[in-house]
mmCIF file with all atom_site columns, C-alpha atoms in Angstrom:
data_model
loop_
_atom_site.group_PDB
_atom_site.id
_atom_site.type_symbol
_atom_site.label_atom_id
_atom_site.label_alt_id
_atom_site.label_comp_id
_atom_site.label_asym_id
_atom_site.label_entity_id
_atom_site.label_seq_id
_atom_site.pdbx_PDB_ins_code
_atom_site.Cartn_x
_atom_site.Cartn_y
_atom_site.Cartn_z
_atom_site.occupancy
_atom_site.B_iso_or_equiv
_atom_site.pdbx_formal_charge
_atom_site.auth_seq_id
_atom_site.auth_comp_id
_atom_site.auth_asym_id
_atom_site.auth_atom_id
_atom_site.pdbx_PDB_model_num
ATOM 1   C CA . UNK M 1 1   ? -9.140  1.972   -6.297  1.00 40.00 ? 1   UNK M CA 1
ATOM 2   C CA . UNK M 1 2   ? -10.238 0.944   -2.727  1.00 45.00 ? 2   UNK M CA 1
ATOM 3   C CA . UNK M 1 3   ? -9.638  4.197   -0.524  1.00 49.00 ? 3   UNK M CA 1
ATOM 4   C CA . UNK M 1 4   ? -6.620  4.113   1.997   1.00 58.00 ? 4   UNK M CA 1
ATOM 5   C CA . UNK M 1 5   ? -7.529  2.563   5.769   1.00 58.00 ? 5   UNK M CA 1
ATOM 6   C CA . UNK M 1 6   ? -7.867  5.056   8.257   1.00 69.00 ? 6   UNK M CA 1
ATOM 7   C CA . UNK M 1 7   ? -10.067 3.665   11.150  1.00 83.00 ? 7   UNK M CA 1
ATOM 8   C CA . UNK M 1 8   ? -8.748  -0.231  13.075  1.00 88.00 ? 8   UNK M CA 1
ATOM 9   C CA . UNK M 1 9   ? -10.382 -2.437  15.822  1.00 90.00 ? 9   UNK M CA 1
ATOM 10  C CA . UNK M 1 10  ? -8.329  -5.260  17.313  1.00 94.00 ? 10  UNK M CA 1
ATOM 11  C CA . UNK M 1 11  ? -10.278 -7.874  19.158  1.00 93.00 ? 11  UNK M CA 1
ATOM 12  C CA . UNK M 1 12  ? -8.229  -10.369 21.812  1.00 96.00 ? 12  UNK M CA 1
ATOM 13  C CA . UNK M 1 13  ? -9.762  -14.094 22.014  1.00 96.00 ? 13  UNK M CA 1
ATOM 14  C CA . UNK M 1 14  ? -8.098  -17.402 23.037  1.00 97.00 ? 14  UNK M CA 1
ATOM 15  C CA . UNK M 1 15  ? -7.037  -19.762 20.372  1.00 97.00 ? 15  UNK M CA 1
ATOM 16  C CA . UNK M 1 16  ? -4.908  -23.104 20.112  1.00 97.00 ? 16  UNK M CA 1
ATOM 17  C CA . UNK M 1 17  ? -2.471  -23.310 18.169  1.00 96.00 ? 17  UNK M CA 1
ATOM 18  C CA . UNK M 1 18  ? -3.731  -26.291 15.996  1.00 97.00 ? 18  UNK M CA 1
ATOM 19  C CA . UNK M 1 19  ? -6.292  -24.099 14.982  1.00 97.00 ? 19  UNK M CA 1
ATOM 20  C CA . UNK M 1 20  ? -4.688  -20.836 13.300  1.00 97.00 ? 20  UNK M CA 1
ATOM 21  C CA . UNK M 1 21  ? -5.013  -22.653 9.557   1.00 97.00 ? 21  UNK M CA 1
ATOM 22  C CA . UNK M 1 22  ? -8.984  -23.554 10.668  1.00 97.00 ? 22  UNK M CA 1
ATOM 23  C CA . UNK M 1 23  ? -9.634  -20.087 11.994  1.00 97.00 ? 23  UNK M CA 1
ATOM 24  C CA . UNK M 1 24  ? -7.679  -18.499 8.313   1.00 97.00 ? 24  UNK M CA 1
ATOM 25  C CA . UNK M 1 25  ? -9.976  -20.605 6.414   1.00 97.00 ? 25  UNK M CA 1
ATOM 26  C CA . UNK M 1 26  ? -12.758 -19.717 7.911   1.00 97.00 ? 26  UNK M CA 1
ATOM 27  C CA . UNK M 1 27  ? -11.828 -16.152 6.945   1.00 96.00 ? 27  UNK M CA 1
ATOM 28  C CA . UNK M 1 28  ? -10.313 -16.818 3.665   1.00 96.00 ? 28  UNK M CA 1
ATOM 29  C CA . UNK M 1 29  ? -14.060 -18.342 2.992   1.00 96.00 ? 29  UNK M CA 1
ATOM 30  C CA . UNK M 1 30  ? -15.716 -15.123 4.354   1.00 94.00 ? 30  UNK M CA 1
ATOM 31  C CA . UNK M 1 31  ? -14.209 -12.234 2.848   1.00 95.00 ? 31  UNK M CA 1
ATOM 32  C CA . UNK M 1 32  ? -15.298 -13.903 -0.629  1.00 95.00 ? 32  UNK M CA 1
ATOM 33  C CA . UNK M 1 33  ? -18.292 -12.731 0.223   1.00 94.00 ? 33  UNK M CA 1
ATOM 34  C CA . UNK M 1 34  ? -20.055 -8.955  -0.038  1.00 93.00 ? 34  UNK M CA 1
ATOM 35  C CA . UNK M 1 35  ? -20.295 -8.775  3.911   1.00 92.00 ? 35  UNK M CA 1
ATOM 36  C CA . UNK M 1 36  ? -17.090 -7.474  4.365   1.00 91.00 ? 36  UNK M CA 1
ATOM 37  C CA . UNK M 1 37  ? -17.257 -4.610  1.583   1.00 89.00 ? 37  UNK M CA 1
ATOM 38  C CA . UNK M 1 38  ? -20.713 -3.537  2.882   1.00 89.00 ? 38  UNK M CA 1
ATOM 39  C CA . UNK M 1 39  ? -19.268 -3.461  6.007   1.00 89.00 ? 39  UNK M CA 1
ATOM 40  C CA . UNK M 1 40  ? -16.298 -1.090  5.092   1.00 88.00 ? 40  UNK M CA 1
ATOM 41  C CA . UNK M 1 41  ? -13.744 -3.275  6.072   1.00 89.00 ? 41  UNK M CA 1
ATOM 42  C CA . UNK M 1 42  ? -10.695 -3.191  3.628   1.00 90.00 ? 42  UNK M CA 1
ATOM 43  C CA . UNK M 1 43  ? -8.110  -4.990  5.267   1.00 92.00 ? 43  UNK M CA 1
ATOM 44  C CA . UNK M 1 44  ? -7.951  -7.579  8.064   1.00 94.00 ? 44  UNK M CA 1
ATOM 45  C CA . UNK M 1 45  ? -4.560  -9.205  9.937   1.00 97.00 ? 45  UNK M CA 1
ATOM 46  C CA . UNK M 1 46  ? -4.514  -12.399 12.284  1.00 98.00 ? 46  UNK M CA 1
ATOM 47  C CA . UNK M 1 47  ? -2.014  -12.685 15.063  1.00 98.00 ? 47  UNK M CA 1
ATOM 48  C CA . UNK M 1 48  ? -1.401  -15.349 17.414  1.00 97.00 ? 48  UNK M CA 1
ATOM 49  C CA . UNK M 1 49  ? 0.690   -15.156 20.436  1.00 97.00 ? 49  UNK M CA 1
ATOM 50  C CA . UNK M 1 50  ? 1.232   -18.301 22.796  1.00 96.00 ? 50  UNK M CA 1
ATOM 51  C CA . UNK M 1 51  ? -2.654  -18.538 23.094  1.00 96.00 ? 51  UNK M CA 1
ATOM 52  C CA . UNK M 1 52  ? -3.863  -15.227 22.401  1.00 97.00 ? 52  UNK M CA 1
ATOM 53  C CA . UNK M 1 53  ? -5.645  -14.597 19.224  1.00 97.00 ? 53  UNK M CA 1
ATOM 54  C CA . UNK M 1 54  ? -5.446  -11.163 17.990  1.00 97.00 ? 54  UNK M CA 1
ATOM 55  C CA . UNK M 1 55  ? -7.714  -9.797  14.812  1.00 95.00 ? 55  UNK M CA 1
ATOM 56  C CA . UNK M 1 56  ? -7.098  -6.421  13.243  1.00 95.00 ? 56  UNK M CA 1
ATOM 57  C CA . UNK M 1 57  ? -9.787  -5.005  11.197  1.00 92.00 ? 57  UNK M CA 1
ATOM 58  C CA . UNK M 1 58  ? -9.515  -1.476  9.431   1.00 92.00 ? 58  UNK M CA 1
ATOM 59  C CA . UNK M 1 59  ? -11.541 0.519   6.822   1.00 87.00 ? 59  UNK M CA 1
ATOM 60  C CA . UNK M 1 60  ? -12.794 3.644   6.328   1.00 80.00 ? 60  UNK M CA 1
ATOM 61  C CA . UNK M 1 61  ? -14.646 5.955   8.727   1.00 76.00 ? 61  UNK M CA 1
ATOM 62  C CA . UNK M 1 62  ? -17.884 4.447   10.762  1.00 76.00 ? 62  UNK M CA 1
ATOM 63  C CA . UNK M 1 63  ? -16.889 1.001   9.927   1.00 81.00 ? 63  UNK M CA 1
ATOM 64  C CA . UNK M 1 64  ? -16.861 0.151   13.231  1.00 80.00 ? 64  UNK M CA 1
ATOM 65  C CA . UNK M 1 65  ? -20.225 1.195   13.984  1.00 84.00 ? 65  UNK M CA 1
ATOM 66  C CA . UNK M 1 66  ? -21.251 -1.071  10.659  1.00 86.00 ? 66  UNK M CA 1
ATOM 67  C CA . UNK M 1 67  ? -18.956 -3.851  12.196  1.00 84.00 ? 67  UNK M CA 1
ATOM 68  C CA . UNK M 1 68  ? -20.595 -4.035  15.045  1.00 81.00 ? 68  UNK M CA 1
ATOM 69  C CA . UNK M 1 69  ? -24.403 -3.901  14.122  1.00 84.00 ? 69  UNK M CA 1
ATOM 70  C CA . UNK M 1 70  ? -23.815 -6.773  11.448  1.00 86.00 ? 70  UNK M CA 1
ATOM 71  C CA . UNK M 1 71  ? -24.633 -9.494  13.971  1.00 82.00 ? 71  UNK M CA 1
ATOM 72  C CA . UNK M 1 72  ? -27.727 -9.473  12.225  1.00 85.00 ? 72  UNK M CA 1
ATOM 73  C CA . UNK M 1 73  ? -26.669 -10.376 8.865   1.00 90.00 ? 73  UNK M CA 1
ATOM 74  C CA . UNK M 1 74  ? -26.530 -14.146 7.725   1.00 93.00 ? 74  UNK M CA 1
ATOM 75  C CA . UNK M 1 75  ? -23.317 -13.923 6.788   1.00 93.00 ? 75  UNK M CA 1
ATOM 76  C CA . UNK M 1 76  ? -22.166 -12.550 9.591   1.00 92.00 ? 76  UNK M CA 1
ATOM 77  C CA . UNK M 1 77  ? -23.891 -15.192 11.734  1.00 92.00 ? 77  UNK M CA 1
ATOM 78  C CA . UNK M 1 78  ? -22.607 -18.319 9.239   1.00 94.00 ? 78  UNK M CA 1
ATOM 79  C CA . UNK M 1 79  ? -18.793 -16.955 10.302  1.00 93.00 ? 79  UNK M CA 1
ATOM 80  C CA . UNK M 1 80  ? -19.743 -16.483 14.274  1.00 92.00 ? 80  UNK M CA 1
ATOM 81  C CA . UNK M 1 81  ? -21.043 -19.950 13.826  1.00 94.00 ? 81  UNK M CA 1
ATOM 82  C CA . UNK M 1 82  ? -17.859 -21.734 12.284  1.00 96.00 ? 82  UNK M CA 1
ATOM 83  C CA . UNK M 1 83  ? -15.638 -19.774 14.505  1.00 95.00 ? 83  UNK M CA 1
ATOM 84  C CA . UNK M 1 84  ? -17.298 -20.659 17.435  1.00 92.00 ? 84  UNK M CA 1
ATOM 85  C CA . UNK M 1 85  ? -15.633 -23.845 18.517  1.00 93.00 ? 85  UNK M CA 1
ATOM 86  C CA . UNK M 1 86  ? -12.094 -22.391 17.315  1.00 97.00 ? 86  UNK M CA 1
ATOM 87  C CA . UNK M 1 87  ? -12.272 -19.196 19.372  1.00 96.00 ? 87  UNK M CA 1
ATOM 88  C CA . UNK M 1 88  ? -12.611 -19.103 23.127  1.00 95.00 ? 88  UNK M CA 1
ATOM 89  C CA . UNK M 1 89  ? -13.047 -15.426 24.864  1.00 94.00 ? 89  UNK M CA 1
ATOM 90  C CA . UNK M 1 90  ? -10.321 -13.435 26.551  1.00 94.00 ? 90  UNK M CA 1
ATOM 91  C CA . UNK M 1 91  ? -12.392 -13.055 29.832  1.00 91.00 ? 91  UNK M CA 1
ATOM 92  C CA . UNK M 1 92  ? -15.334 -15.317 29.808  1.00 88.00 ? 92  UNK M CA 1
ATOM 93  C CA . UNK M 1 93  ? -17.524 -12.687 31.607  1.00 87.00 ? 93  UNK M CA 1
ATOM 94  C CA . UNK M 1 94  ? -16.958 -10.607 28.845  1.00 85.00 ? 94  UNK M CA 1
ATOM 95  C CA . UNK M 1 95  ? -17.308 -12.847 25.611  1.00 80.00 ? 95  UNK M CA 1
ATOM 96  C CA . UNK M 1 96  ? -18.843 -10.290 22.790  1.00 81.00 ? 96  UNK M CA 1
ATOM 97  C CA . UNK M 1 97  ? -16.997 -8.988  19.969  1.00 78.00 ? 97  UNK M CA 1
ATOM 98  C CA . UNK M 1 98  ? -16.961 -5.339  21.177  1.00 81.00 ? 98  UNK M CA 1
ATOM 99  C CA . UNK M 1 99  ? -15.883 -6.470  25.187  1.00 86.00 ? 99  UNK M CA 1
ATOM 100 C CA . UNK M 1 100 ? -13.268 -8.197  23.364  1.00 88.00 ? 100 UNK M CA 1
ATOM 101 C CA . UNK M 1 101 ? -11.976 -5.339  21.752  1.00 89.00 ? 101 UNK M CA 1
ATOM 102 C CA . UNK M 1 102 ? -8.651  -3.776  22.937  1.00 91.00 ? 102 UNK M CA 1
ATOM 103 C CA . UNK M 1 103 ? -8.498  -0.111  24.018  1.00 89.00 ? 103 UNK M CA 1
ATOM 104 C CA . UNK M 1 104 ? -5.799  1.641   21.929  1.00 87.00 ? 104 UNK M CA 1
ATOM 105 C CA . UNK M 1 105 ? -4.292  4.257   24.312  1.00 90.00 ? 105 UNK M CA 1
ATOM 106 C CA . UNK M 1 106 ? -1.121  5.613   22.259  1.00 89.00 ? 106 UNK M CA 1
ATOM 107 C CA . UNK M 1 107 ? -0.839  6.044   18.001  1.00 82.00 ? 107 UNK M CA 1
ATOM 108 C CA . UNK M 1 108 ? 2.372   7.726   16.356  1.00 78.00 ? 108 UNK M CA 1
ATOM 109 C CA . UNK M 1 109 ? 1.961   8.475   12.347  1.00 76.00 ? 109 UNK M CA 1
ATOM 110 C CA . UNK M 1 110 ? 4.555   9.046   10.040  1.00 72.00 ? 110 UNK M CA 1
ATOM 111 C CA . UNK M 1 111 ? 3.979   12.574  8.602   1.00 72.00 ? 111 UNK M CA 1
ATOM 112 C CA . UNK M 1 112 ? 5.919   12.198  5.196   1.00 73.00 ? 112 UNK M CA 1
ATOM 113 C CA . UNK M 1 113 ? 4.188   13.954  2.513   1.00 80.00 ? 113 UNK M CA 1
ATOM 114 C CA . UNK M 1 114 ? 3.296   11.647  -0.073  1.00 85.00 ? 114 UNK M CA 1
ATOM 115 C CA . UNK M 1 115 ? 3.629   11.761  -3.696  1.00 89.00 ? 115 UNK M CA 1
ATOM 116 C CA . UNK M 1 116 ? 0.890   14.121  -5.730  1.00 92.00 ? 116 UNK M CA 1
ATOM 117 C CA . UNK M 1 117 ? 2.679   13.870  -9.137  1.00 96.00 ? 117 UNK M CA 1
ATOM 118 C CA . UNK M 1 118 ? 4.149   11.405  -11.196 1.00 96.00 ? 118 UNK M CA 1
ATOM 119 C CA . UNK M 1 119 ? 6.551   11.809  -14.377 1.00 96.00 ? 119 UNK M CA 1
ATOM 120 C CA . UNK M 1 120 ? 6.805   8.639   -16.724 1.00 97.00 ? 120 UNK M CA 1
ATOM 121 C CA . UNK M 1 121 ? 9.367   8.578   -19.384 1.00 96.00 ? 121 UNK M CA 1
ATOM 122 C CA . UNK M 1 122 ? 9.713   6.089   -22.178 1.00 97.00 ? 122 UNK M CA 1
ATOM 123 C CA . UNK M 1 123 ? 13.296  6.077   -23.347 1.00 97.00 ? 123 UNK M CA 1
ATOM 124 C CA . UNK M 1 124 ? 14.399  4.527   -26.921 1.00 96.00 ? 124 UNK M CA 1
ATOM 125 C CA . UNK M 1 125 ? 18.177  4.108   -26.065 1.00 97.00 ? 125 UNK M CA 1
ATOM 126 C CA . UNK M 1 126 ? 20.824  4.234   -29.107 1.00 97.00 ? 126 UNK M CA 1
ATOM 127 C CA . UNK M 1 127 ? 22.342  1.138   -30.613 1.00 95.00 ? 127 UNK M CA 1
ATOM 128 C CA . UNK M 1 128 ? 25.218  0.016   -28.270 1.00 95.00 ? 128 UNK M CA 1
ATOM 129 C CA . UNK M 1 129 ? 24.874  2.994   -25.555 1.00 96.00 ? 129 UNK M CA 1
ATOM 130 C CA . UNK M 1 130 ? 22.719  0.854   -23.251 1.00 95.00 ? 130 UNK M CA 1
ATOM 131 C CA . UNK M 1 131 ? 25.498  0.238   -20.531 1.00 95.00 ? 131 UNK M CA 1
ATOM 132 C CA . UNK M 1 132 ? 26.382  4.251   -21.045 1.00 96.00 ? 132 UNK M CA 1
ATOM 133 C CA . UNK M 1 133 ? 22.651  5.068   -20.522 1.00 96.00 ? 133 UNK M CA 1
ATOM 134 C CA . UNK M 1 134 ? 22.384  3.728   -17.156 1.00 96.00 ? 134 UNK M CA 1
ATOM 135 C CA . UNK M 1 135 ? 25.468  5.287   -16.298 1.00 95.00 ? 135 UNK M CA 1
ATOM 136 C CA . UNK M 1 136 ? 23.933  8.646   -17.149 1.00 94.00 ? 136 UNK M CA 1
ATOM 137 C CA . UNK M 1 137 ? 20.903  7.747   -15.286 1.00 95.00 ? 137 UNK M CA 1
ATOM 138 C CA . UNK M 1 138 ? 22.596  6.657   -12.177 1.00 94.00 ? 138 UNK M CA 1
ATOM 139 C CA . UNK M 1 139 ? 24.479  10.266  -11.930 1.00 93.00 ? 139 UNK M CA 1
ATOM 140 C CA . UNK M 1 140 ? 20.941  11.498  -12.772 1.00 92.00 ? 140 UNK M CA 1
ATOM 141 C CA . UNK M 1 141 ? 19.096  9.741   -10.110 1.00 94.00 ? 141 UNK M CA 1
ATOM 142 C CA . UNK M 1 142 ? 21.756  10.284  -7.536  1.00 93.00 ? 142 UNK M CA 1
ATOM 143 C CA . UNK M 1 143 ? 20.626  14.226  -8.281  1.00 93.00 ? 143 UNK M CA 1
ATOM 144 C CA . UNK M 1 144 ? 17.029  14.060  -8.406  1.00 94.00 ? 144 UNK M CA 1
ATOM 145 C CA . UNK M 1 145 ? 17.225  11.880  -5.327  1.00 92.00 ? 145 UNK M CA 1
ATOM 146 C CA . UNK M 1 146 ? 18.963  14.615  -3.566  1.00 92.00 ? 146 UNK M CA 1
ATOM 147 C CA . UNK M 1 147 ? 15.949  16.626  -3.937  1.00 94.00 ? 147 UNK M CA 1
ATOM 148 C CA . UNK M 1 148 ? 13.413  16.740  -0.893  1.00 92.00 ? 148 UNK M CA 1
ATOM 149 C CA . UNK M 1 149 ? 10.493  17.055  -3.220  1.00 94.00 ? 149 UNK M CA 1
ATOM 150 C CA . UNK M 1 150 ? 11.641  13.662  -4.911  1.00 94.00 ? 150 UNK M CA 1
ATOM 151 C CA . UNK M 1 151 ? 10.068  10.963  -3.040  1.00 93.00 ? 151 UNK M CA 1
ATOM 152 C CA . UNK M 1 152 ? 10.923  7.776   -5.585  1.00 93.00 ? 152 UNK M CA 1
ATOM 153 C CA . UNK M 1 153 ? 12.378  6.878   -8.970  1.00 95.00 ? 153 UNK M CA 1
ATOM 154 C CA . UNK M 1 154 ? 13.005  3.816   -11.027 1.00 96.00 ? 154 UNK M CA 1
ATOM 155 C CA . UNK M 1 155 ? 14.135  2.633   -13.975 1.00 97.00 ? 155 UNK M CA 1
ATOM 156 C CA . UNK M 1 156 ? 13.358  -0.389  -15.596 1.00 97.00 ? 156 UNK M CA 1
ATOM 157 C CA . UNK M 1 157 ? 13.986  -1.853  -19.273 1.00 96.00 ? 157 UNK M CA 1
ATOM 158 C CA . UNK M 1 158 ? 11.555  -3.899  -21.586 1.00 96.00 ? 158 UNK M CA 1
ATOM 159 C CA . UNK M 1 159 ? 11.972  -7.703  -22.031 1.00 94.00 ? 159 UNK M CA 1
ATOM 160 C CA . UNK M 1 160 ? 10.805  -7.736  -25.448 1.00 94.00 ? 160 UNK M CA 1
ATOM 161 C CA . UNK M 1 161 ? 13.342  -4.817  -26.719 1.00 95.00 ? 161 UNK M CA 1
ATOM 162 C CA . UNK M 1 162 ? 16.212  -4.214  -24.863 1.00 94.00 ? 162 UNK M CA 1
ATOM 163 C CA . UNK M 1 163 ? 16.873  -0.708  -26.048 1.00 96.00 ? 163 UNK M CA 1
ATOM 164 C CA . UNK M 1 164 ? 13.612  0.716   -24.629 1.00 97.00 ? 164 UNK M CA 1
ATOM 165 C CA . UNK M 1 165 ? 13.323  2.084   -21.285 1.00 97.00 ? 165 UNK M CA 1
ATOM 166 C CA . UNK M 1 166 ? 11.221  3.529   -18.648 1.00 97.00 ? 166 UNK M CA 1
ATOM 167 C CA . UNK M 1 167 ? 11.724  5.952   -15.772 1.00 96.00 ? 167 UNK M CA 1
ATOM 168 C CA . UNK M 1 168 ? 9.404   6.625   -13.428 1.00 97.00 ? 168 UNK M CA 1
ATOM 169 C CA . UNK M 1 169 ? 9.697   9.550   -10.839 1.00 96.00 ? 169 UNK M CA 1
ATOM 170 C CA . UNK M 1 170 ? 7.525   10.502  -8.092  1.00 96.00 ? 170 UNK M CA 1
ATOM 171 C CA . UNK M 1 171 ? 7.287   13.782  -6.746  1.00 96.00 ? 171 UNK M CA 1
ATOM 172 C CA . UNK M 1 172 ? 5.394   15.935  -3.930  1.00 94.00 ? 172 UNK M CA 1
ATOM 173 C CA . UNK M 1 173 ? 4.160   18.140  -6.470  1.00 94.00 ? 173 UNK M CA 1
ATOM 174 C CA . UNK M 1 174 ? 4.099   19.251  -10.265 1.00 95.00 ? 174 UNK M CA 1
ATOM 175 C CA . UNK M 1 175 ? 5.317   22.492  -8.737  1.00 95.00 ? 175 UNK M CA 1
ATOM 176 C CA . UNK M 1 176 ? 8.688   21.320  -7.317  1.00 95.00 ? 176 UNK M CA 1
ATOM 177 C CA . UNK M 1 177 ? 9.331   19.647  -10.398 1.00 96.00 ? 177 UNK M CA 1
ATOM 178 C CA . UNK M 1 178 ? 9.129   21.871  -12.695 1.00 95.00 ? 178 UNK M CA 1
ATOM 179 C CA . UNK M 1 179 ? 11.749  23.683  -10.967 1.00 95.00 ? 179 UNK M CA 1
ATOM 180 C CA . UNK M 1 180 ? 13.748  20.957  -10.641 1.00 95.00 ? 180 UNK M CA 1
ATOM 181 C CA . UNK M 1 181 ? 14.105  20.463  -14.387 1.00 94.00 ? 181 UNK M CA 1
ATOM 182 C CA . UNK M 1 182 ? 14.794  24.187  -15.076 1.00 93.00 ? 182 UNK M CA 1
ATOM 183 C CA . UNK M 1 183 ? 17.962  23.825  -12.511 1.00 92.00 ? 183 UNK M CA 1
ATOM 184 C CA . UNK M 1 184 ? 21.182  24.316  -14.534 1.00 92.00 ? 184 UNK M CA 1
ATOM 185 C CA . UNK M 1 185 ? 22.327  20.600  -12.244 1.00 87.00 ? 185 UNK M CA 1
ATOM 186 C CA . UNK M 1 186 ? 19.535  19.055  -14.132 1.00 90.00 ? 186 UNK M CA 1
ATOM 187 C CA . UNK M 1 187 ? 19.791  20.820  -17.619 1.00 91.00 ? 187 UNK M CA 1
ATOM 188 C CA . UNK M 1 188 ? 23.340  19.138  -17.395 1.00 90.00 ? 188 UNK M CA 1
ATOM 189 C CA . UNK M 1 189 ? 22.462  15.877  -17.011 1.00 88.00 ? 189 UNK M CA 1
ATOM 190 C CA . UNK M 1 190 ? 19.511  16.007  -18.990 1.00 90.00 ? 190 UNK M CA 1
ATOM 191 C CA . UNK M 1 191 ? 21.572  16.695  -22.059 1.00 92.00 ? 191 UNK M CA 1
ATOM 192 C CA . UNK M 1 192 ? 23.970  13.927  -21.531 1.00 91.00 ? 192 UNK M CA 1
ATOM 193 C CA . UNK M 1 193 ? 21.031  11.261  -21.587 1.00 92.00 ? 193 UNK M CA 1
ATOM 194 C CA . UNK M 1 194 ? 19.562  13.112  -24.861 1.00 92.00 ? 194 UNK M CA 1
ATOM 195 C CA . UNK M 1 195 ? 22.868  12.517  -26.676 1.00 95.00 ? 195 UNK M CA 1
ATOM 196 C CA . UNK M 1 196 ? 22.678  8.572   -26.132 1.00 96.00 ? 196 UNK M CA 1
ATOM 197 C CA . UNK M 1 197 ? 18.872  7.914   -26.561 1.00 94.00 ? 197 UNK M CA 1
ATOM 198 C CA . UNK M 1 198 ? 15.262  9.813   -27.983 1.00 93.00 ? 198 UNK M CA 1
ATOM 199 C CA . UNK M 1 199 ? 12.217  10.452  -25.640 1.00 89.00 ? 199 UNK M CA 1
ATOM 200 C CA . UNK M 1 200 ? 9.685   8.641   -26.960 1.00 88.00 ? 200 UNK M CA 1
ATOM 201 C CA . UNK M 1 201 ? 6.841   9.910   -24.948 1.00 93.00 ? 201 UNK M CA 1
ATOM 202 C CA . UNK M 1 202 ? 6.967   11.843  -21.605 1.00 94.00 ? 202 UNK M CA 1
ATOM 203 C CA . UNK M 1 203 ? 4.193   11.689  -19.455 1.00 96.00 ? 203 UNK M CA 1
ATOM 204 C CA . UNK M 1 204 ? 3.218   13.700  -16.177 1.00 96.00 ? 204 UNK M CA 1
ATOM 205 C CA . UNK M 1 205 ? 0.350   12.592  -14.218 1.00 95.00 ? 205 UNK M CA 1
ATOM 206 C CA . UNK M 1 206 ? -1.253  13.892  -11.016 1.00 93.00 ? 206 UNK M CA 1
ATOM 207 C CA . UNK M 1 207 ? -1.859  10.612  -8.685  1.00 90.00 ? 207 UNK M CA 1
ATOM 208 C CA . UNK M 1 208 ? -5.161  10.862  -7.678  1.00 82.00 ? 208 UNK M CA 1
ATOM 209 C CA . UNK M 1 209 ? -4.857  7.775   -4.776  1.00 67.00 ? 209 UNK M CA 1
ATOM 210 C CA . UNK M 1 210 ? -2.238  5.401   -3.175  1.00 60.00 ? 210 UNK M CA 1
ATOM 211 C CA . UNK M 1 211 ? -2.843  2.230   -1.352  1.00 56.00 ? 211 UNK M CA 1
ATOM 212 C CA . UNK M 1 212 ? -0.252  0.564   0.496   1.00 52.00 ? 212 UNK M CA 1
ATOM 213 C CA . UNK M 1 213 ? 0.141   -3.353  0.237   1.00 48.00 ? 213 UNK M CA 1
#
């Protein structure tokens, strides 16, 4: 799995606006090819605002310093060369990729703690007790949502068999959850969805990585 982006650069240029589907497919076409990967770059975002075309590149740690020594490379130089009649600079006494770059001068991160472990259930629901099932789980999730440690949950149902289900449930740690389950609130509701379907397999995982879309 590709690792999470921690490092951006956003470069200002000058663009019309008959040109933002050129300029995409100029990119689309480039990162097809390794350049980008060997660069580090893992995810890149065009803007336009009346005239001003904005490109946000982010990846891992020294990427930047890899972004900007690739002038170089051949592929590099093939998508400097397409984009040069699209693109015009910001400030034309200043036209290179790193004088075009914008100074970032304020960053605010959302400290949530993110999910470390991951229960999966796989649910095989009585004949007929499917509506009462998700009744259960509803009061159930309403619970385990409740707790600060619970950071998701979902339950979904299989096309092919209608009587099988799965929850998924993440959690800040295996820690917390254990607890959790031991509460007398939980041993309560726990019982209710045993009496209307069998656990076919319960599965707790530690998540190793997450990547945002």
């Amino acid at each position: 799995m590709a690792s999470r982006p921690t490092h951006r650069a956003l470069m200002i240029r000058r663009i019309e606006p008959a040109d933002l589907t050129a300029v995409a497919r100029v990119f689309q076409e480039h990162d097809r090819t390794p350049l980008p990967s060997r660069i580090g770059v893992r995810r890149r975002t065009l803007l336009h605002y009346h005239g001003l075309y904005m490109h946000l590149v982010e990846g891992g740690r020294g990427f930047e310093d890899n972004l900007y020594s690739a002038g170089d490379d051949p592929l590099f130089r093939e998508v400097d060369h397409k984009l040069a009649g699209l693109l015009a600079p910001y400030d034309r006494g200043r036209p290179s990729m790193r004088e075009a770059r914008a100074e970032e001068f304020y960053r605010w991160t959302d400290d949530a703690p993110s999910a470390t472990y991951r229960l999966f259930l796989e649910i095989r629901v009585h004949e007929g007790r499917g509506e009462e099932f998700e009744g259960a789980w509803q009061r159930m999730a309403a619970v385990v949502g409740g707790q600060p440690a619970n950071l998701a949950q979902s339950l979904s149902r299989d096309r092919r068999d209608p009587h099988t289900y799965y929850v998924v449930s993440d959690w800040t740690d295996e820690e917390s959850f254990q607890r959790f389950s031991r509460a007398p609130e939980h041993q309560a509701l726990a019982e209710t969805i045993r009496t209307l379907g069998t656990t076919v397999r319960m599965t707790g995982m530690q998540i190793r990585e997450q990547q945002d879309s």
